[in-house]
PDB file of C-alpha atoms in Angstrom:
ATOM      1  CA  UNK A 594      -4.847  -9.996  12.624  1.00  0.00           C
ATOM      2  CA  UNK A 595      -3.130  -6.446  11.131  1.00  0.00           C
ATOM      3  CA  UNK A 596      -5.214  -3.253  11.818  1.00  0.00           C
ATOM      4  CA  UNK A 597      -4.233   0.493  13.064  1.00  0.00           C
ATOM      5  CA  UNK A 598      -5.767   2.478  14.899  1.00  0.00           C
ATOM      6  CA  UNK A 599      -6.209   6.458  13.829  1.00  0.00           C
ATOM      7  CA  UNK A 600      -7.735   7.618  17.099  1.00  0.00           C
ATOM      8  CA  UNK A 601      -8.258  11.452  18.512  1.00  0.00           C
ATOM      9  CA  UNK A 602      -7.560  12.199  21.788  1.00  0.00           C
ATOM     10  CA  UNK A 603      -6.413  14.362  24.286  1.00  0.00           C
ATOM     11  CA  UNK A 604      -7.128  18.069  22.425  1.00  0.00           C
ATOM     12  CA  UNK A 605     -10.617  19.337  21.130  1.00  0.00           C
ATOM     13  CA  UNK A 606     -10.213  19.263  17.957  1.00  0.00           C
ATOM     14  CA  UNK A 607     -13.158  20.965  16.648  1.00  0.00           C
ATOM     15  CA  UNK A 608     -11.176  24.279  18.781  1.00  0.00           C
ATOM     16  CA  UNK A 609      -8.344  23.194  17.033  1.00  0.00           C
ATOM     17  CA  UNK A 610      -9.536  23.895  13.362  1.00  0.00           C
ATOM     18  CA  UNK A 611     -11.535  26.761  14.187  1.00  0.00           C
ATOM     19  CA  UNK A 612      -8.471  28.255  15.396  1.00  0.00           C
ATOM     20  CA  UNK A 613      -6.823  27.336  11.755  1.00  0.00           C
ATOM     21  CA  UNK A 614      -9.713  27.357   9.956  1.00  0.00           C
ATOM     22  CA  UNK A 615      -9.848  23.815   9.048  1.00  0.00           C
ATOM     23  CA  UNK A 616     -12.652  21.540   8.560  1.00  0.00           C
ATOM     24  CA  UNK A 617     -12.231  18.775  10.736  1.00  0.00           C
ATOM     25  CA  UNK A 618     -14.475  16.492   9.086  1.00  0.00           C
ATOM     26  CA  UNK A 619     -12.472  16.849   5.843  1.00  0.00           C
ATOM     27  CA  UNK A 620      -9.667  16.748   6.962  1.00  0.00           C
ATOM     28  CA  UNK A 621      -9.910  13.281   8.716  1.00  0.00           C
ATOM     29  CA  UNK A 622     -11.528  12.056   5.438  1.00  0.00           C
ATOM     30  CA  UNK A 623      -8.161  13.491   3.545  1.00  0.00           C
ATOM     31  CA  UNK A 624      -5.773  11.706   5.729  1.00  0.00           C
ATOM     32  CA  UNK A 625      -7.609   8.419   6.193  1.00  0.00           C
ATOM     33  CA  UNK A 626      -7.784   8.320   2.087  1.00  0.00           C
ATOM     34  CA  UNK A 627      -4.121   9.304   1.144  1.00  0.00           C
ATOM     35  CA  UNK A 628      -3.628   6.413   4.384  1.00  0.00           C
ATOM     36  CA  UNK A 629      -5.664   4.093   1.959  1.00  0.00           C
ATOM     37  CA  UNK A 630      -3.681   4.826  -1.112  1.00  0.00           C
ATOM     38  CA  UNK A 631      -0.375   3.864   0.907  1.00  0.00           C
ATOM     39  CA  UNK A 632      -1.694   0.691   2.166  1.00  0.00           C
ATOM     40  CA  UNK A 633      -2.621  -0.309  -1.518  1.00  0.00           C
ATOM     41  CA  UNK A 634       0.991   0.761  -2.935  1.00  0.00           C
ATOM     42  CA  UNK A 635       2.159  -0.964  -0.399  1.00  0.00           C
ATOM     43  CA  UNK A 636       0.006  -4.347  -0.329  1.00  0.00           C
ATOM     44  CA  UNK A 637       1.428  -7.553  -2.195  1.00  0.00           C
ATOM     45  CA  UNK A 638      -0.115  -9.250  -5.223  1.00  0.00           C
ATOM     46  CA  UNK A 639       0.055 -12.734  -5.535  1.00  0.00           C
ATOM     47  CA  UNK A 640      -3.672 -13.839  -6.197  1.00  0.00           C
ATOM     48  CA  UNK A 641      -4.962 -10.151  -5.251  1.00  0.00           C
ATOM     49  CA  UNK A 642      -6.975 -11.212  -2.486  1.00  0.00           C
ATOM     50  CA  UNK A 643      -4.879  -9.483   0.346  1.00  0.00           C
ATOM     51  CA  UNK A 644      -5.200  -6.480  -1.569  1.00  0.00           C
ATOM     52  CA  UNK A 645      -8.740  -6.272  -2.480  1.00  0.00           C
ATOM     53  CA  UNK A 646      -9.499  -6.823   1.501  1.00  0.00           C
ATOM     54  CA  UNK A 647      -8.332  -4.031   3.304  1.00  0.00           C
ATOM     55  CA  UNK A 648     -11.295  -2.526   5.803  1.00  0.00           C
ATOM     56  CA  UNK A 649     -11.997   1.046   6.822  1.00  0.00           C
ATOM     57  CA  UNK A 650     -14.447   1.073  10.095  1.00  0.00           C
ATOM     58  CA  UNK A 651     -15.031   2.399  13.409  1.00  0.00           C
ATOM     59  CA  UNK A 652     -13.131   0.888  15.860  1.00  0.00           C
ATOM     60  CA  UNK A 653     -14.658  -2.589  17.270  1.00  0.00           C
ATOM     61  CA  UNK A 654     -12.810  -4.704  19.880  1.00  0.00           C
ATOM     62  CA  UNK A 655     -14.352  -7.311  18.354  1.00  0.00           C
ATOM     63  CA  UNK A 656     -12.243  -8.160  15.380  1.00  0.00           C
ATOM     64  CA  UNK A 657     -10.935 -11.318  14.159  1.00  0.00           C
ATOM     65  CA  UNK A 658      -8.992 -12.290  10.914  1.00  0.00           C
ATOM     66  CA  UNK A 659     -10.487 -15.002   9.899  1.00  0.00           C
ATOM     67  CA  UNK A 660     -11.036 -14.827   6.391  1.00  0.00           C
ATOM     68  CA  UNK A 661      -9.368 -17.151   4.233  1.00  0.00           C
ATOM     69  CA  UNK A 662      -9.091 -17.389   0.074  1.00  0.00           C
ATOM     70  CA  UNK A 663     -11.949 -19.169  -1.484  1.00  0.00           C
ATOM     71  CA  UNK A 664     -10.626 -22.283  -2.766  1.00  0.00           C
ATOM     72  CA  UNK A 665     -11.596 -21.265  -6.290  1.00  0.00           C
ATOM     73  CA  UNK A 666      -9.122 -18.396  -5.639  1.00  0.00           C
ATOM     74  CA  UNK A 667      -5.887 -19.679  -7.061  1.00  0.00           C
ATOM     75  CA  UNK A 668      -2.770 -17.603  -5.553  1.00  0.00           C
ATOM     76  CA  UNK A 669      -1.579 -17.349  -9.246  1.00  0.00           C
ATOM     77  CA  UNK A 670      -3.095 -18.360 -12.317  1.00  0.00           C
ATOM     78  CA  UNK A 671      -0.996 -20.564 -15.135  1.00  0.00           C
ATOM     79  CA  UNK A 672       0.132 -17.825 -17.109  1.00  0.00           C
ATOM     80  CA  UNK A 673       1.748 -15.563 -14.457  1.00  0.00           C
ATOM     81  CA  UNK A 674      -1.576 -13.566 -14.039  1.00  0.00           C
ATOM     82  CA  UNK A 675      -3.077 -12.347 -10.487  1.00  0.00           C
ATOM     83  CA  UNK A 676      -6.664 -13.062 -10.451  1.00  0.00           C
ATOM     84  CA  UNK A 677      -6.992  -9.773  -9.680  1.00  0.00           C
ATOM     85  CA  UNK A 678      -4.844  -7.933 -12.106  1.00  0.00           C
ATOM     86  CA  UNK A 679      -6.095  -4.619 -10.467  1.00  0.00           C
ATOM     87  CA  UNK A 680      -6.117  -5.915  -7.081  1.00  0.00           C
ATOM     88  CA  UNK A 681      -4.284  -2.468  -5.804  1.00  0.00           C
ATOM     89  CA  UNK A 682      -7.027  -0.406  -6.916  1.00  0.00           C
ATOM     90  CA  UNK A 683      -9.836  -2.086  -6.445  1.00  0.00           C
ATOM     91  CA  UNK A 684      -8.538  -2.125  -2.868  1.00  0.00           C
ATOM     92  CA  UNK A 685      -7.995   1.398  -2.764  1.00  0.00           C
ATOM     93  CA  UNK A 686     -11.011   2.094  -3.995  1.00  0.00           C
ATOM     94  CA  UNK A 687     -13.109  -0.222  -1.635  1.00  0.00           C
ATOM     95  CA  UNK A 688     -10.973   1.580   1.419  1.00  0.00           C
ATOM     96  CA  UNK A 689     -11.975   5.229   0.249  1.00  0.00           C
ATOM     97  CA  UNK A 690     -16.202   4.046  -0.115  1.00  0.00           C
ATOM     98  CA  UNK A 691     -15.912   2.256   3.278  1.00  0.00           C
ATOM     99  CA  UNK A 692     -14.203   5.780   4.341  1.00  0.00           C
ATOM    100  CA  UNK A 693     -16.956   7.855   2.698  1.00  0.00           C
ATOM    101  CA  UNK A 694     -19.509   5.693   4.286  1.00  0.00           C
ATOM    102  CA  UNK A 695     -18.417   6.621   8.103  1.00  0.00           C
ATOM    103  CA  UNK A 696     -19.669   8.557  10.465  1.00  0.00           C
ATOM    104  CA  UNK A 697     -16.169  11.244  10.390  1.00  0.00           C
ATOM    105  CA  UNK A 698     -17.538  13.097  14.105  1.00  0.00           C
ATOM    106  CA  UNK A 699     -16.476  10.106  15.463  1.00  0.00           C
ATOM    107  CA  UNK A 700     -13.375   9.767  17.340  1.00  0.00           C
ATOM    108  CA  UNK A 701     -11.852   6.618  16.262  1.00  0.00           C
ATOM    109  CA  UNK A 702     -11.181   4.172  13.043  1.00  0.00           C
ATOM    110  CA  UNK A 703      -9.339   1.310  12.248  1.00  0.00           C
ATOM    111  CA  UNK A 704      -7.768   0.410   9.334  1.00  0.00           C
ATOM    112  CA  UNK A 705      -7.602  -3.655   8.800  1.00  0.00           C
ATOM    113  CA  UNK A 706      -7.232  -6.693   7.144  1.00  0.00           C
ATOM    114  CA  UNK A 707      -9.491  -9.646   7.605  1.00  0.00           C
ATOM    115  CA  UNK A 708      -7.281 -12.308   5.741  1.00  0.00           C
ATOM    116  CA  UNK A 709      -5.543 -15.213   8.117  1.00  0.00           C
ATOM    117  CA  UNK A 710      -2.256 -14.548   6.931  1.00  0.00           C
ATOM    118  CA  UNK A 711      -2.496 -10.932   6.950  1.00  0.00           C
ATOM    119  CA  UNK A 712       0.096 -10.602  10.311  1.00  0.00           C
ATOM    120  CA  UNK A 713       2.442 -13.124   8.233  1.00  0.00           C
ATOM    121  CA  UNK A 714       2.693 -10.334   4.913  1.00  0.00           C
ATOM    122  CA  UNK A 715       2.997  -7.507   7.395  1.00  0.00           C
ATOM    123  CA  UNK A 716       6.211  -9.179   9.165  1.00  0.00           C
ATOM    124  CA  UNK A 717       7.246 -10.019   5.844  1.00  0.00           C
ATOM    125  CA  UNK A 718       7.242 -13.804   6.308  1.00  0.00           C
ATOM    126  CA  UNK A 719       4.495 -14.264   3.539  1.00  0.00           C
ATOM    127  CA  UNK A 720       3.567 -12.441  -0.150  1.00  0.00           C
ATOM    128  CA  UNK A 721       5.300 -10.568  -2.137  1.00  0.00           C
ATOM    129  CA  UNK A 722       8.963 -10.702  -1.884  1.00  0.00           C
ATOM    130  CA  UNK A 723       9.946  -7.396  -3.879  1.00  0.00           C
ATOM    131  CA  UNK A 724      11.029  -5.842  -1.557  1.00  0.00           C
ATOM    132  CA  UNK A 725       7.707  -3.977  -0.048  1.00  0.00           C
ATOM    133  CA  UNK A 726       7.790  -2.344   2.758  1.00  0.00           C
ATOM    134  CA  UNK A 727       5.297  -3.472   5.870  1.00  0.00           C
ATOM    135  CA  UNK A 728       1.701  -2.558   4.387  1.00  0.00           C
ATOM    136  CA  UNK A 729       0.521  -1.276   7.809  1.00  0.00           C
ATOM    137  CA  UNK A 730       3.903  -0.040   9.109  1.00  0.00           C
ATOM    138  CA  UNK A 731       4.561   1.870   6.043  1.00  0.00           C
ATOM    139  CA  UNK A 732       1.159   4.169   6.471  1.00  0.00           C
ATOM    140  CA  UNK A 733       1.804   4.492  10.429  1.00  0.00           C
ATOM    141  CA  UNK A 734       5.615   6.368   9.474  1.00  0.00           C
ATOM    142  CA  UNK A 735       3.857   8.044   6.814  1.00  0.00           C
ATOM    143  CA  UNK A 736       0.774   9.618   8.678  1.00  0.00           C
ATOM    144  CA  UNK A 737       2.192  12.543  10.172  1.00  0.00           C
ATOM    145  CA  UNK A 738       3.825  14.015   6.784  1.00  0.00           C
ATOM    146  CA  UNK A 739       0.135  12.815   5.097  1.00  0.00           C
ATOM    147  CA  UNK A 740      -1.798  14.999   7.958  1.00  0.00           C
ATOM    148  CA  UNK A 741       0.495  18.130   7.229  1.00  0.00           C
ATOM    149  CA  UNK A 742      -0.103  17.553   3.121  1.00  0.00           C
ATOM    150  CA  UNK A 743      -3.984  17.171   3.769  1.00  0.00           C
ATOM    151  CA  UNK A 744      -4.123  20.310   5.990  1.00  0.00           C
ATOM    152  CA  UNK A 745      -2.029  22.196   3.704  1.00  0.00           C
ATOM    153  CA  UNK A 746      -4.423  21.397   0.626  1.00  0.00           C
ATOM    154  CA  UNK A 747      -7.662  22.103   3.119  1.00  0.00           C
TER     155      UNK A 747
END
């Protein structure tokens, strides 16, 4: 299993953006899509399912990765081709509907991955070999220059 965890805590911060005049809301919406966008960069293609499975929810301590590929999913297909050619995008834009589709007053969302060999691509044992950085990792050491960005365009 690979997921994050963006969670609030500890300040008010509803006081917080009334103080800078910031719309909370939006502003969680802003970070948790430019989030998205660097876990599809980010996310190998070999057969594009990884990267067309990425999740956006409210946190759950109920998840499991237990998703496999289909079996009529072939990791590549004869000529070189993914099987989803646009795998990065169509998982970026599945993260940003499941984002638009949340409740953003709540406190606490996870970002995750319900393939079985998600944890193996994140500690670079499995996928792409290119030289990608950890898909998960990489948008955890990115967030706080993303949250000053998104509050700078807000």
């Amino acid at each position: 299993m690979v997921q994050i965890r963006v969670q609030t805590r500890g300040i008010d911060f509803n006081e917080e953006a009334k103080q800078f005049e910031i719309d909370v809301e939006r502003l969680k919406e802003g970070v948790m899509i430019e989030m998205a966008g660097v876990i599809a960069m980010n996310s190998p293609v070999d057969s594009g399912t990884y990267a067309i499975s990425h999740e956006v929810g409210l946190r759950s301590g109920s998840f499991q990765a237990n998703v496999g590929r289909s079996d009529n999913a072939s990791r590549i297909s004869r000529d070189g081709v993914a099987q989803y050619p646009n795998a990065r995008q169509q998982g970026f834009q599945n993260m940003v509907a499941d984002i638009q589709s949340l409740d953003l007053s709540s406190e606490s969302f996870v970002f995750r991955n319900p393939m079985e060999y998600a944890a193996l691509i994140e500690a670079g044992i499995s996928g792409d070999k290119t030289g990608y950085p950890p898909v998960y990792g990489s948008a955890i050491r990115e967030a706080p220059s993303i949250i000053e960005r998104v509050a700078q365009q807000i």
